[in-house]
PDB file of C-alpha atoms and ligand atoms in Angstrom:
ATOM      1  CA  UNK A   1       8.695 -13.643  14.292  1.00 75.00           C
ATOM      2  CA  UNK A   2       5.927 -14.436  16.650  1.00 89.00           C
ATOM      3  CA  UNK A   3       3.890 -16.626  14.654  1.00 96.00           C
ATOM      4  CA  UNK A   4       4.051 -18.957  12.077  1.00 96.00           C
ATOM      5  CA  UNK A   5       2.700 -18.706   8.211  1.00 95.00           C
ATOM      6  CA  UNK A   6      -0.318 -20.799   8.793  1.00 97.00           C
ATOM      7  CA  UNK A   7      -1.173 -18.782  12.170  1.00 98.00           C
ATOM      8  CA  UNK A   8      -0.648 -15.156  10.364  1.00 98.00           C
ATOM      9  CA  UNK A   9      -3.533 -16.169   8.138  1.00 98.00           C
ATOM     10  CA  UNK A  10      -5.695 -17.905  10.959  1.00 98.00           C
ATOM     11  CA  UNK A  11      -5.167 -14.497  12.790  1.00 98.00           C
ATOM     12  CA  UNK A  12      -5.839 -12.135   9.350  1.00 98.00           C
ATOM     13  CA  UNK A  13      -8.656 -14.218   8.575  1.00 98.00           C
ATOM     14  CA  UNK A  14     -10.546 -13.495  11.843  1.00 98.00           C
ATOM     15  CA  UNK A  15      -9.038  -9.957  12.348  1.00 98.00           C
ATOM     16  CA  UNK A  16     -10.541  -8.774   9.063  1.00 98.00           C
ATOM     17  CA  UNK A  17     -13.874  -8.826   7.364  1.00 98.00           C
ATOM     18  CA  UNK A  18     -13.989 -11.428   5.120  1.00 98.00           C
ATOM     19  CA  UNK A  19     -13.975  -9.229   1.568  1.00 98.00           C
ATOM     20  CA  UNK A  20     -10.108  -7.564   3.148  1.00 98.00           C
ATOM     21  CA  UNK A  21      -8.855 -10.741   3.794  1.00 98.00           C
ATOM     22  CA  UNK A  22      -9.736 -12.572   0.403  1.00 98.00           C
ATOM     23  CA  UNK A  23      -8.369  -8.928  -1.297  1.00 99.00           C
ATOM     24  CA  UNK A  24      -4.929  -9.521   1.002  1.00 99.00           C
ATOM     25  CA  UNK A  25      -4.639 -12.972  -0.207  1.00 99.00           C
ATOM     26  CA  UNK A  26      -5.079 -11.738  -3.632  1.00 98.00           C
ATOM     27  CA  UNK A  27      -2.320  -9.070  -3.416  1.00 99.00           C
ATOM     28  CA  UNK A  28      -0.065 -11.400  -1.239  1.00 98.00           C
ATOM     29  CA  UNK A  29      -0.144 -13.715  -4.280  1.00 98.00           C
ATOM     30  CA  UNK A  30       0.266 -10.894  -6.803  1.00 98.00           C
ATOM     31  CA  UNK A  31       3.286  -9.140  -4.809  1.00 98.00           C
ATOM     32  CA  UNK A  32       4.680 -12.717  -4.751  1.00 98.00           C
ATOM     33  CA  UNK A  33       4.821 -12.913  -8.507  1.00 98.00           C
ATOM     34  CA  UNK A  34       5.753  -9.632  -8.844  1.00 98.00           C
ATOM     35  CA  UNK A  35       8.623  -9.823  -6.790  1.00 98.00           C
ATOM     36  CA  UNK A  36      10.032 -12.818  -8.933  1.00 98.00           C
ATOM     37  CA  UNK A  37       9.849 -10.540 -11.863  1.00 98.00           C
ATOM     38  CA  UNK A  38      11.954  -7.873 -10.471  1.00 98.00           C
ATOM     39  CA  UNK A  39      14.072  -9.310  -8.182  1.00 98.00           C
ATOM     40  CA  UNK A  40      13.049  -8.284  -4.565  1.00 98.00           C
ATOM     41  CA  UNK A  41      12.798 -11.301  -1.877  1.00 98.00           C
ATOM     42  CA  UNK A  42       9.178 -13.110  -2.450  1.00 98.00           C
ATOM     43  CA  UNK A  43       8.989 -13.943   0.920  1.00 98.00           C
ATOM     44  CA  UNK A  44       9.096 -10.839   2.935  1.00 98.00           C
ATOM     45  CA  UNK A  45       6.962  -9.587  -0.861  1.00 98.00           C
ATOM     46  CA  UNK A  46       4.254 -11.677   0.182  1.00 98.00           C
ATOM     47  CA  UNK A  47       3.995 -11.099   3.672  1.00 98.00           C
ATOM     48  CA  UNK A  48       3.888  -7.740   3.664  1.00 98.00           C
ATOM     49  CA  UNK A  49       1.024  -7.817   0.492  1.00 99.00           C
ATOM     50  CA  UNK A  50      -0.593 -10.608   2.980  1.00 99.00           C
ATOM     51  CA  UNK A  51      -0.493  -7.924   5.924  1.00 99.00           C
ATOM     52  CA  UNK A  52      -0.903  -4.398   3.711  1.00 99.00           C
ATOM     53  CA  UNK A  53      -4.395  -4.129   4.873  1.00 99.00           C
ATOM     54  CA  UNK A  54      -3.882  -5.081   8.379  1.00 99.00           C
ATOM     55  CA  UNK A  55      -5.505  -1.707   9.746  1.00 98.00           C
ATOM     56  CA  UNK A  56      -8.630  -2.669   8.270  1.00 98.00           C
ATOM     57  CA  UNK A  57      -9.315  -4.244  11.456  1.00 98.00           C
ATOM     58  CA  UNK A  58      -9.813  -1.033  13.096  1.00 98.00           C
ATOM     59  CA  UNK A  59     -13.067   0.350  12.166  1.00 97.00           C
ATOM     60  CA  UNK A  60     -13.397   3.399  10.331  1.00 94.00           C
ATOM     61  CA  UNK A  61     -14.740   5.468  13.308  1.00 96.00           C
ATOM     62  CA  UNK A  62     -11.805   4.210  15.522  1.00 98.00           C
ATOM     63  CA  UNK A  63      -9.015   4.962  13.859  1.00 98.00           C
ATOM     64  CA  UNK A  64      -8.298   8.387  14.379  1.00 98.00           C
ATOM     65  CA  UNK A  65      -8.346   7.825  18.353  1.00 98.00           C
ATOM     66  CA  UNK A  66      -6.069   4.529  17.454  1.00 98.00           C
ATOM     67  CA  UNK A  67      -4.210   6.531  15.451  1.00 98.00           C
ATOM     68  CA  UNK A  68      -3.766   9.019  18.125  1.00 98.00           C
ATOM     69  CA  UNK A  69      -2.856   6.501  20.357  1.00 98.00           C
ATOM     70  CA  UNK A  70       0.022   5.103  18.790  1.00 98.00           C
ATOM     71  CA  UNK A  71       1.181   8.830  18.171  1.00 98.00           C
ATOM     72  CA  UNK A  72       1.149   9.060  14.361  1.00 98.00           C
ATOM     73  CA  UNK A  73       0.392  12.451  13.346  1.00 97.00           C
ATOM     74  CA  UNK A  74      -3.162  13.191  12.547  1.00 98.00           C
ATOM     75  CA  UNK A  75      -3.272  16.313  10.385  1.00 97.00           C
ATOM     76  CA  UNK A  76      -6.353  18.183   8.494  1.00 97.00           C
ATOM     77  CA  UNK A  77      -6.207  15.120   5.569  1.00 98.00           C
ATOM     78  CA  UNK A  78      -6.394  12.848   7.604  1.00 98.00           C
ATOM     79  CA  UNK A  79      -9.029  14.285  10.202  1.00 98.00           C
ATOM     80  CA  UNK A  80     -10.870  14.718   6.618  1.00 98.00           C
ATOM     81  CA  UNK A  81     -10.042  11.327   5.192  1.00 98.00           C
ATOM     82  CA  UNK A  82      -9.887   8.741   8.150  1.00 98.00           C
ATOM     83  CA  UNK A  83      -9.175   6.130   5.839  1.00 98.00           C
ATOM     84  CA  UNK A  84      -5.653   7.236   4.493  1.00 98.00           C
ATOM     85  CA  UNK A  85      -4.449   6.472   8.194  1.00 98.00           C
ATOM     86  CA  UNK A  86      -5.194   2.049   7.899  1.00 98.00           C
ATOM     87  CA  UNK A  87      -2.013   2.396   6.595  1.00 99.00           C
ATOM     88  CA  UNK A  88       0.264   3.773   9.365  1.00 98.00           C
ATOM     89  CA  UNK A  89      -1.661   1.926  11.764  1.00 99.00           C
ATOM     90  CA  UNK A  90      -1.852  -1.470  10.438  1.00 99.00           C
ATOM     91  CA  UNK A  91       1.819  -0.594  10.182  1.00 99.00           C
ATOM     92  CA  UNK A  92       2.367  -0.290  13.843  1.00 98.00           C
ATOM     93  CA  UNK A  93      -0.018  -2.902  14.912  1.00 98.00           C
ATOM     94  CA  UNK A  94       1.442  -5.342  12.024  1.00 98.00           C
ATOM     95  CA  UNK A  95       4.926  -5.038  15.218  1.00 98.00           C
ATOM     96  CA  UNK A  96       2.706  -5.065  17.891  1.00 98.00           C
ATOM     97  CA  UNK A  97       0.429  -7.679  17.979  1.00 98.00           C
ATOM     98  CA  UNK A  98       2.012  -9.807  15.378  1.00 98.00           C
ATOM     99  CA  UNK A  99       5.773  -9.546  16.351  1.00 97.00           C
ATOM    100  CA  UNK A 100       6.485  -8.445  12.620  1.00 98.00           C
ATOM    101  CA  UNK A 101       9.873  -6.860  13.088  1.00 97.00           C
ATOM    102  CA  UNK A 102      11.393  -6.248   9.347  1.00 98.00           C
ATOM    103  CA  UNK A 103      11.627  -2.588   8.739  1.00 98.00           C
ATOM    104  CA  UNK A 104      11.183  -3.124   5.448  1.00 98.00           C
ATOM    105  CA  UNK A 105       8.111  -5.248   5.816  1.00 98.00           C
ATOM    106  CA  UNK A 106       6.384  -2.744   8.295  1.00 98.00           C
ATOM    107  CA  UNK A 107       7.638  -0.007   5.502  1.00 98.00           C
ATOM    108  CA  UNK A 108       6.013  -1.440   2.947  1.00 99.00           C
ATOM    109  CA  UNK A 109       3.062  -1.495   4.822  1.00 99.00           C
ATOM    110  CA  UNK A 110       2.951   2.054   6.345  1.00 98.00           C
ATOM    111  CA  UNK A 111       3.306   3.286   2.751  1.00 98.00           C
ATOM    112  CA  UNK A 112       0.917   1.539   0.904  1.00 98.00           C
ATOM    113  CA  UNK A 113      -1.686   4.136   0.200  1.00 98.00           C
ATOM    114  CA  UNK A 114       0.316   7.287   0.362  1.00 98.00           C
ATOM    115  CA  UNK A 115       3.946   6.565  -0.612  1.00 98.00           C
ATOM    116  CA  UNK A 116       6.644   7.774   0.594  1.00 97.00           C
ATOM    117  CA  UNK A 117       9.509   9.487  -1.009  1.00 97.00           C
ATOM    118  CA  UNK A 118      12.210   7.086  -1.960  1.00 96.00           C
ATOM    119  CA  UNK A 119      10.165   4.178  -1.971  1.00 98.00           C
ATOM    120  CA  UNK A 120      12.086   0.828  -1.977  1.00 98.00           C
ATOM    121  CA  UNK A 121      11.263  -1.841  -4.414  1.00 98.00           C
ATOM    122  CA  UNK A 122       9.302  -3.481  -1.926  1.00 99.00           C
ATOM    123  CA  UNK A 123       7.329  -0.789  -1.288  1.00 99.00           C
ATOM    124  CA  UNK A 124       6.579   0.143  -5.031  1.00 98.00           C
ATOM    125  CA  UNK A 125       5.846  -3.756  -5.310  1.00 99.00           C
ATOM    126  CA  UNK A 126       2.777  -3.863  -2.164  1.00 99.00           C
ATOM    127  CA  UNK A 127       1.709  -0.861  -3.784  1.00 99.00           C
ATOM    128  CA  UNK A 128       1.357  -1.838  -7.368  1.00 98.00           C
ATOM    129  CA  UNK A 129      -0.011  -5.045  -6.399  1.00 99.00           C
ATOM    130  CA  UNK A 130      -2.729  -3.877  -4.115  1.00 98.00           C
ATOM    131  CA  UNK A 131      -3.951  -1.587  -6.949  1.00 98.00           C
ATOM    132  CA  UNK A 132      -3.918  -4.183  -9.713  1.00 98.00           C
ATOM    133  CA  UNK A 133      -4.764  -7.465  -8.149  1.00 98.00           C
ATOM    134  CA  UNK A 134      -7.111  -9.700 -10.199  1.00 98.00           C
ATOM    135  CA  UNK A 135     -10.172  -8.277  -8.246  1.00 98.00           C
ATOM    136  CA  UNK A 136      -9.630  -4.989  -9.479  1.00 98.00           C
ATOM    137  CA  UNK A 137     -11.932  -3.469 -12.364  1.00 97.00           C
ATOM    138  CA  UNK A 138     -10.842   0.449 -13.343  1.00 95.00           C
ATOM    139  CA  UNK A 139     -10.397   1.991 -17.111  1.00 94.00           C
ATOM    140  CA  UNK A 140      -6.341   1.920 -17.469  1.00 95.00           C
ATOM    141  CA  UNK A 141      -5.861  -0.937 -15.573  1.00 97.00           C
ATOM    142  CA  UNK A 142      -4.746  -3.760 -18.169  1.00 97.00           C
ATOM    143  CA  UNK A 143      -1.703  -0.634 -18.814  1.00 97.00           C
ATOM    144  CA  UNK A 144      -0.670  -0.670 -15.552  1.00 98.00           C
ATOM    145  CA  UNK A 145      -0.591  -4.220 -15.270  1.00 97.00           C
ATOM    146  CA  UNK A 146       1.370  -5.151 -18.390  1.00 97.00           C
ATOM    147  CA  UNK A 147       4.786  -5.207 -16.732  1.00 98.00           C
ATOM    148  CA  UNK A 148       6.605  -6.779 -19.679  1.00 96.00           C
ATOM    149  CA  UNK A 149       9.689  -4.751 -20.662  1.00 96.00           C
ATOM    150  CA  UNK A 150       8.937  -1.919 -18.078  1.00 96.00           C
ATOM    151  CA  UNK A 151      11.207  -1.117 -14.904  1.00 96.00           C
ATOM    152  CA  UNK A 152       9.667  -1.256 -11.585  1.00 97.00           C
ATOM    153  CA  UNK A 153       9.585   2.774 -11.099  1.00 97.00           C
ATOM    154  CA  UNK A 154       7.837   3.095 -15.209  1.00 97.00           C
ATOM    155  CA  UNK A 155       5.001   0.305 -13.433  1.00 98.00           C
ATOM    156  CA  UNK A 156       4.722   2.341 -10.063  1.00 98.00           C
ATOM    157  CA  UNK A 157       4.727   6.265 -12.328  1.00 98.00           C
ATOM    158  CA  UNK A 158       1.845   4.572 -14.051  1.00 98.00           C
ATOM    159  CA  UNK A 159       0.107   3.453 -11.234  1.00 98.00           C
ATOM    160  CA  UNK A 160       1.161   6.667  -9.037  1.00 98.00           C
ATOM    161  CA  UNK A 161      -0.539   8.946 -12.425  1.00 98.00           C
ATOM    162  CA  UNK A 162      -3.930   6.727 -12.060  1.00 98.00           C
ATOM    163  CA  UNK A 163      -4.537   7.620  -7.899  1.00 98.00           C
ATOM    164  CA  UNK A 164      -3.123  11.263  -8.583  1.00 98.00           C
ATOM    165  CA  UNK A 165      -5.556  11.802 -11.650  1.00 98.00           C
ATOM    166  CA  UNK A 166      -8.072   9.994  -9.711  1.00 97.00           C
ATOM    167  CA  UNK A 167      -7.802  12.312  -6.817  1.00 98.00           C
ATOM    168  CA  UNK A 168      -8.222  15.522  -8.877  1.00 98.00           C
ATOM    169  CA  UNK A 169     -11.281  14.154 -10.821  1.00 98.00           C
ATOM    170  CA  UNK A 170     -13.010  13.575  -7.518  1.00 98.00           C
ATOM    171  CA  UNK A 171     -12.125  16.590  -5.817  1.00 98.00           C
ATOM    172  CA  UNK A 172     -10.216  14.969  -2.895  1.00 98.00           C
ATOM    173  CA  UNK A 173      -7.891  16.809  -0.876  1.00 98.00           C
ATOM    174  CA  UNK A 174      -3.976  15.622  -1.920  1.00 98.00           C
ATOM    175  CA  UNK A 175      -2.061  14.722   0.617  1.00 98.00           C
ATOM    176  CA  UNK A 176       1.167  17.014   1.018  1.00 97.00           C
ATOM    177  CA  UNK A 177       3.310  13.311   0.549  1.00 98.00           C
ATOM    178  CA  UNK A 178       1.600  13.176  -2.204  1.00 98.00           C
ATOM    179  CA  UNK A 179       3.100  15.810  -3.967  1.00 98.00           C
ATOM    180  CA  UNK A 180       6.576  14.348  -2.653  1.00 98.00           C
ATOM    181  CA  UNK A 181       6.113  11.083  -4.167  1.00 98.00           C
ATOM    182  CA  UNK A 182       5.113  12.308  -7.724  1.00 98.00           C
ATOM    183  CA  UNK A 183       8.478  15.103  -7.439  1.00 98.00           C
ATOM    184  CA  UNK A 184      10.571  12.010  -6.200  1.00 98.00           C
ATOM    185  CA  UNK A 185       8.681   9.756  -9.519  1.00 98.00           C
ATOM    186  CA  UNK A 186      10.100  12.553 -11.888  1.00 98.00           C
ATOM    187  CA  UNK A 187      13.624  13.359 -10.700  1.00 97.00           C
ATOM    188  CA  UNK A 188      14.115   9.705 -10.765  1.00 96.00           C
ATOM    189  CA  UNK A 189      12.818   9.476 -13.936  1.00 94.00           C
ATOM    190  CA  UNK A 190      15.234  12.928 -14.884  1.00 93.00           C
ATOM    191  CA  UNK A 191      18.307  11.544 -13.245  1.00 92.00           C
ATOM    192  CA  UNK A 192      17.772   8.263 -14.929  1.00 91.00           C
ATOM    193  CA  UNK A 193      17.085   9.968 -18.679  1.00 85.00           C
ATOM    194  CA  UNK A 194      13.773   8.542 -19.343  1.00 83.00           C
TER     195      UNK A 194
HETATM  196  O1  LIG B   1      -6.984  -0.046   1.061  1.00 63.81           O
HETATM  197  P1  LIG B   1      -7.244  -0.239  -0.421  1.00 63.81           P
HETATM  198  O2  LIG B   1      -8.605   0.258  -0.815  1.00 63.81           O
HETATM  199  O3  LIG B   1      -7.004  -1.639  -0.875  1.00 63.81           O
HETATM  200  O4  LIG B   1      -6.208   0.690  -1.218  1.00 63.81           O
HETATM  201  P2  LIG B   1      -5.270   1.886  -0.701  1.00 63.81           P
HETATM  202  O5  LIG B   1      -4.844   1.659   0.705  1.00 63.81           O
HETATM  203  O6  LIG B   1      -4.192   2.033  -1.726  1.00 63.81           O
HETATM  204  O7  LIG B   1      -6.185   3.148  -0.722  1.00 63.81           O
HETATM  205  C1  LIG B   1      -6.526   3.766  -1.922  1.00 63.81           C
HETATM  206  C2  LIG B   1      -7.267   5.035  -1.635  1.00 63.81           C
HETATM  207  O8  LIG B   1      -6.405   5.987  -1.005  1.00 63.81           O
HETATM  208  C3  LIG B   1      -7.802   5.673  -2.902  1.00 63.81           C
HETATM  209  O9  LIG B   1      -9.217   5.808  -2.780  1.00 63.81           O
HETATM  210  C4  LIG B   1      -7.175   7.016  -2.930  1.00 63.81           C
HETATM  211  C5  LIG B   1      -6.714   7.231  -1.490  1.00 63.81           C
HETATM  212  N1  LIG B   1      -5.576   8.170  -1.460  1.00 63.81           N
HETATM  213  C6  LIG B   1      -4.307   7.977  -1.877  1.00 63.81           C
HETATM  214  N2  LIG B   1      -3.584   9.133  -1.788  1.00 63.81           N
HETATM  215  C7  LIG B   1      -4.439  10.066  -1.294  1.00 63.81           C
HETATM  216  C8  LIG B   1      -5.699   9.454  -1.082  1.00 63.81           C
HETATM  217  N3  LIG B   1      -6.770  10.116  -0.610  1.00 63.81           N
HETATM  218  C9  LIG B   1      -6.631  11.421  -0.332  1.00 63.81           C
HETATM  219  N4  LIG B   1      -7.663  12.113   0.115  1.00 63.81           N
HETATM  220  N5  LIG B   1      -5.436  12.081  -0.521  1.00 63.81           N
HETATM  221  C10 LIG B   1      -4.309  11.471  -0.985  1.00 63.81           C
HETATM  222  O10 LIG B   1      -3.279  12.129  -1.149  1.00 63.81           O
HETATM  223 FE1  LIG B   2      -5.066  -0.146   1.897  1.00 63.81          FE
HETATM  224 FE1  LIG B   3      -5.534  -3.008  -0.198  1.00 63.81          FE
END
């Protein structure tokens, strides 16, 4: 790694506007705690919840051409919804201009707002904890973040439910991943007999 802890924040903290980086210290904390609970490595947990947002710090009318740059695939979602692609990005530039090189941090980071199939634990972690970090005010929400007696994959189909619902109430176009992740949530859930 490039950079030290104390210079990753020094860097975040002028690299994004100032209500991001207070939201990634947030969800670095709450991955961190998270990750104690169910057994995934708090370190590379909190890093990547410290870093999830990292494409933030392209601005919204940039980051299709940044995108497009770094040749990630820019389909009719995402040329609709520019945001969706801060993920990917931040992913790439998380290796690039920070020397992160753990696959599964950059992972975790690329799928943050989509999913992906097969999600690891780390993944399911950033993006439970960027959805219910204190900050966060929705109806549902205390549900989603009472973890006690739940497995990681019962947290993440609750959460996973609440941004699918979400997107159908507000007429969004759903991302063909999207439909992925929920199939890959319920044969789990099948092939485990829940
Ligand atoms: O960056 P944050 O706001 O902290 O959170 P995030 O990166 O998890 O983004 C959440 C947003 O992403 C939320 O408004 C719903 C949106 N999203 C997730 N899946 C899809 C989607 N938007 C569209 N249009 N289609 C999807 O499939
Ligand atoms: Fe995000
Ligand atoms: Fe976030």
């Amino acid at each position: 790694m490039r950079y030290s802890k104390e210079e990753i924040l020094d860097l975040l903290a002028n690299w994004l506007d100032e209500e991001f980086f207070t939201h990634s210290l947030r969800v670095r904390d709450m991955a961190k705690g998270m990750a104690e609970k169910f057994g995934v490595d708090t370190e590379k947990a909190a890093l990547a919840g410290l870093l999830h947002d990292y494409g933030k710090g392209i601005k919204e009318i940039d980051i299709i051409s940044e995108a497009k740059k770094l040749n990630i695939p820019v389909g009719y979602i995402e040329e609709s919804d520019p945001y969706l692609l801060h993920a990917p990005v931040g992913a790439e530039l998380i290796s690039s201009q920070l020397g992160i090189d753990d696959s599964n941090i950059i992972n975790a980071v690329s799928r943050h707002t989509v999913g992906e199939p097969s999600m690891s634990k780390l993944d399911m972690i950033v993006y439970i904890a960027d959805m219910v970090e204190p900050a966060r005010t929705f109806s549902g929400l205390e549900k989603i973040r009472d973890f006690d007696g739940k497995r990681l994959i019962e947290v993440f189909e609750l959460a996973y439910t609440h941004t699918l619902c979400h997107l159908v109430r507000r007429k969004k176009l759903i991302h063909p991943k999207t439909f992925e992740v929920w199939n890959w949530i319920q044969l789990v859930r099948i092939e485990e007999g829940h």
